[in-house]
């Protein structure tokens, strides 16, 4: 990811490790493609964990998301497990972490890394569908990977079905165009709005990154796939 990927992140292919936790949602073919480039995957992490800890990345995101003990949190595109292992003590024994990805090698490594963590479950998703149980998730995070999702409208639509009432979705990305492994905040807000999400918070992070927080739509209020219109950003298109 030119130094910023984590998780599967182009969301291509299917994983053989880890179970899907729900039946398939709406198919990818039902949604329009984004009117912008999609970045390529480079690696399951964008920086060393020590550097990220020194920058206070996890704490800033967890606080900005309001992650609390007892909650169920989905780490979409969990990659190397940086967030999953830190979310585990944050949500505590009454909470649950769903570490989702679609790349087989990432899932296999995740299984080994979180084996001793009783509140972390590794989940096999699909490029357009995290395959999480309906109304099971309090908060979901997507970190440095949104710009690599080949079918963002499908993923957001199917993710909304997994969110509990009041569920929030936090997206961390760089303020840059996809070819530079980022998503301009205005474009992100437009695409999330097109999928029925409402922005509720925004905060800058280190190194030109940001956290944008959104309220997920109720399943019965999601826009129908055929009514979604892609957003266009001239700078991104170039």
C-alpha positions as MATLAB code, in Angstrom:
seq = 'XXXXXXXXXXXXXXXXXXXXXXXXXXXXXXXXXXXXXXXXXXXXXXXXXXXXXXXXXXXXXXXXXXXXXXXXXXXXXXXXXXXXXXXXXXXXXXXXXXXXXXXXXXXXXXXXXXXXXXXXXXXXXXXXXXXXXXXXXXXXXXXXXXXXXXXXXXXXXXXXXXXXXXXXXXXXXXXXXXXXXXXXXXXXXXXXXXXXXXXXXXXXXXXXXXXXXXXXXXXXXXXXXXXXXXXXXXXXXX';
ca = [
       0.000    0.000    0.000;
       2.783    2.375   -0.551;
       3.252    2.016    3.164;
      -0.376    2.155    4.321;
      -2.262   -1.120    3.819;
      -3.691   -3.403    6.393;
      -6.142   -6.168    5.873;
      -7.212   -7.633    2.597;
      -7.781   -4.881    1.332;
      -8.492   -4.850   -2.320;
     -10.923   -7.433   -1.062;
     -10.214   -9.827   -3.895;
     -10.419  -13.589   -3.591;
     -11.948  -15.891   -0.985;
     -10.381  -17.165    2.183;
     -10.233  -20.781    3.271;
      -9.348  -20.099    6.918;
     -11.893  -18.956    9.484;
     -15.680  -19.324    9.189;
     -18.192  -16.896    7.765;
     -20.660  -16.071   10.542;
     -23.743  -15.304    8.429;
     -25.365  -16.249    5.122;
     -24.442  -14.135    2.088;
     -25.967  -10.669    1.868;
     -26.729   -8.683   -1.275;
     -24.490   -9.762   -4.200;
     -21.712   -7.541   -5.520;
     -23.301   -7.385   -8.962;
     -26.295   -5.510   -7.523;
     -24.194   -2.395   -6.805;
     -22.527    0.216   -9.004;
     -18.751    0.353   -9.068;
     -17.116    3.404   -7.483;
     -16.351    6.193   -9.954;
     -12.715    6.370   -8.903;
      -9.571    4.237   -8.987;
      -9.111    1.410   -6.476;
      -5.657    1.053   -4.926;
      -3.653   -2.157   -5.042;
      -2.615   -4.192   -2.003;
       1.033   -4.074   -0.991;
       1.187   -5.583    2.532;
      -0.985   -6.497    5.554;
       0.426   -3.580    7.582;
       1.409   -0.004    6.784;
       3.934    0.669    9.533;
       5.605   -1.128   12.423;
       3.452   -1.732   15.474;
       5.988    0.027   17.681;
       5.762    3.161   15.544;
       1.991    3.058   15.610;
       1.985    2.660   19.373;
       4.394    5.571   19.817;
       2.040    7.729   17.747;
      -0.873    6.688   19.974;
      -2.849    5.493   16.960;
      -4.975    2.853   18.637;
      -5.881    4.977   21.641;
      -6.901    7.913   19.455;
      -9.128    5.715   17.316;
     -10.623    3.766   20.247;
     -11.406    6.987   22.091;
     -12.758    8.674   18.976;
     -15.013    5.680   18.387;
     -16.067    5.465   22.031;
     -15.152    1.777   22.248;
     -16.328    0.551   25.651;
     -16.109   -2.641   27.741;
     -18.726   -5.227   26.844;
     -19.117   -4.124   23.223;
     -18.801   -6.237   20.099;
     -16.381   -4.620   17.669;
     -15.741   -5.755   14.088;
     -12.255   -5.127   12.704;
     -12.951   -5.157    8.958;
      -9.801   -6.025    7.028;
      -8.014   -7.098   10.210;
      -4.781   -7.944    8.371;
      -1.939   -8.613   10.799;
      -4.193   -8.158   13.840;
      -2.802   -4.869   15.171;
      -6.252   -3.628   16.184;
      -7.729   -7.008   17.099;
      -5.203   -7.742   19.845;
      -5.567   -4.233   21.303;
      -9.335   -4.270   21.124;
      -9.435   -7.528   23.103;
      -8.543   -5.993   26.500;
     -10.430   -2.811   25.618;
     -13.789   -4.602   25.307;
     -12.923   -7.031   28.114;
     -14.226  -10.521   28.874;
     -17.853   -9.516   28.319;
     -17.030   -8.005   24.928;
     -16.152   -9.574   21.605;
     -13.833   -8.765   18.711;
     -14.629  -10.034   15.217;
     -11.399   -9.969   13.199;
     -12.610  -10.136    9.586;
     -10.611  -10.485    6.399;
     -10.776  -12.323    3.070;
      -7.130  -13.145    2.311;
      -6.252  -16.744    3.284;
      -2.694  -16.025    4.438;
      -3.835  -13.130    6.628;
      -6.590  -15.232    8.178;
      -4.228  -18.122    8.911;
      -1.751  -15.774   10.620;
      -4.578  -14.109   12.549;
      -5.780  -17.475   13.859;
      -2.334  -18.118   15.324;
      -1.935  -14.637   16.766;
      -5.273  -14.480   18.583;
      -5.452  -18.148   19.607;
      -4.987  -17.328   23.293;
      -7.504  -14.470   23.268;
     -10.843  -15.911   24.279;
     -12.898  -12.938   23.100;
     -11.514  -12.685   19.548;
     -13.095  -14.575   16.633;
     -11.499  -14.690   13.187;
     -14.093  -14.306   10.437;
     -13.854  -15.130    6.736;
     -15.615  -12.452    4.722;
     -16.099  -11.744    1.046;
     -14.885   -8.749   -0.983;
     -18.317   -7.092   -0.832;
     -19.692   -8.685    2.348;
     -18.137   -9.119    5.812;
     -20.521  -12.045    6.498;
     -21.301  -10.987   10.076;
     -24.464  -11.962   12.002;
     -27.412   -9.563   11.768;
     -27.679   -6.905   14.509;
     -24.578   -8.202   16.295;
     -22.029   -5.371   16.111;
     -21.810   -2.191   18.216;
     -18.877   -0.665   16.337;
     -16.875   -1.466   13.216;
     -13.488   -0.111   12.183;
     -11.897   -0.013    8.732;
      -8.285    1.138    9.014;
      -6.157    2.240    6.054;
      -8.080    0.003    3.686;
     -11.193    1.788    2.430;
      -9.440    2.985   -0.738;
      -8.673   -0.648   -1.626;
     -12.225   -1.999   -1.427;
     -13.304   -2.922   -4.928;
     -17.031   -2.791   -4.097;
     -17.467   -0.267   -1.256;
     -21.220    0.173   -1.732;
     -21.827   -3.553   -1.372;
     -19.582   -3.817    1.664;
     -21.261   -0.857    3.373;
     -24.746   -2.152    2.552;
     -24.037   -5.615    3.952;
     -22.130   -4.234    6.947;
     -25.147   -2.105    7.919;
     -27.217   -5.273    8.377;
     -24.720   -6.467   10.997;
     -24.860   -3.258   13.051;
     -26.993   -2.929   16.170;
     -29.239    0.137   16.572;
     -26.963    3.097   17.219;
     -23.997    1.245   15.742;
     -21.109    3.353   14.507;
     -18.518    2.794   11.835;
     -15.075    4.382   12.008;
     -12.887    4.749    8.932;
      -9.210    5.636    9.210;
      -7.505    6.681    6.003;
      -4.968    9.095    4.604;
      -6.125   12.418    3.168;
      -4.836   11.542   -0.289;
      -6.093   10.147   -3.568;
      -6.399    6.335   -3.934;
      -3.282    6.063   -6.114;
      -1.439    7.405   -3.070;
      -3.331    5.031   -0.783;
      -5.877    7.357    0.715;
      -9.384    8.749    0.308;
     -10.195   12.485    0.286;
     -12.555   13.112    3.238;
     -15.198   14.766    1.044;
     -15.255   11.774   -1.289;
     -15.476    9.384    1.666;
     -18.415   11.309    3.127;
     -20.166   11.288   -0.241;
     -19.793    7.535   -0.727;
     -20.910    6.741    2.821;
     -23.914    9.052    2.411;
     -24.802    7.297   -0.845;
     -24.973    4.041    1.130;
     -27.198    5.625    3.792;
     -24.604    6.435    6.471;
     -24.532    9.718    8.415;
     -21.249   11.321    9.451;
     -21.134   12.044   13.187;
     -17.483   12.835   13.855;
     -14.140   13.673   12.288;
     -10.685   14.091   13.796;
      -7.193   14.444   12.296;
      -4.608   11.833   13.234;
      -0.831   11.716   12.778;
       0.945   11.726    9.403;
      -1.918   13.177    7.382;
      -4.433   10.498    8.371;
      -7.902   11.022    9.805;
     -10.703    9.205   11.597;
     -14.220    9.698   10.239;
     -17.104    8.238   12.255;
     -20.500    7.396   10.803;
     -23.861    6.202   12.101;
     -24.954    3.107   10.228;
     -28.435    3.057    8.675;
     -31.032    0.636    9.969;
     -31.332   -2.374    7.641;
     -34.832   -1.365    6.532;
     -33.709    2.178    5.718;
     -30.700    1.293    3.555;
     -30.882    2.620   -0.005;
     -31.777   -0.098   -2.483;
     -28.656   -1.173   -4.391;
     -30.048   -0.033   -7.728;
     -30.695    3.488   -6.419;
     -27.115    4.136   -5.268;
     -25.243    6.660   -7.394;
     -21.426    6.722   -7.281;
     -19.663    9.920   -6.256;
     -17.118   11.566   -8.493;
     -14.046   13.477   -7.454;
     -12.133   15.070  -10.320;
      -8.787   15.019   -8.519;
      -9.247   11.334   -7.635;
     -10.315   10.480  -11.177;
      -7.095   11.979  -12.519;
];
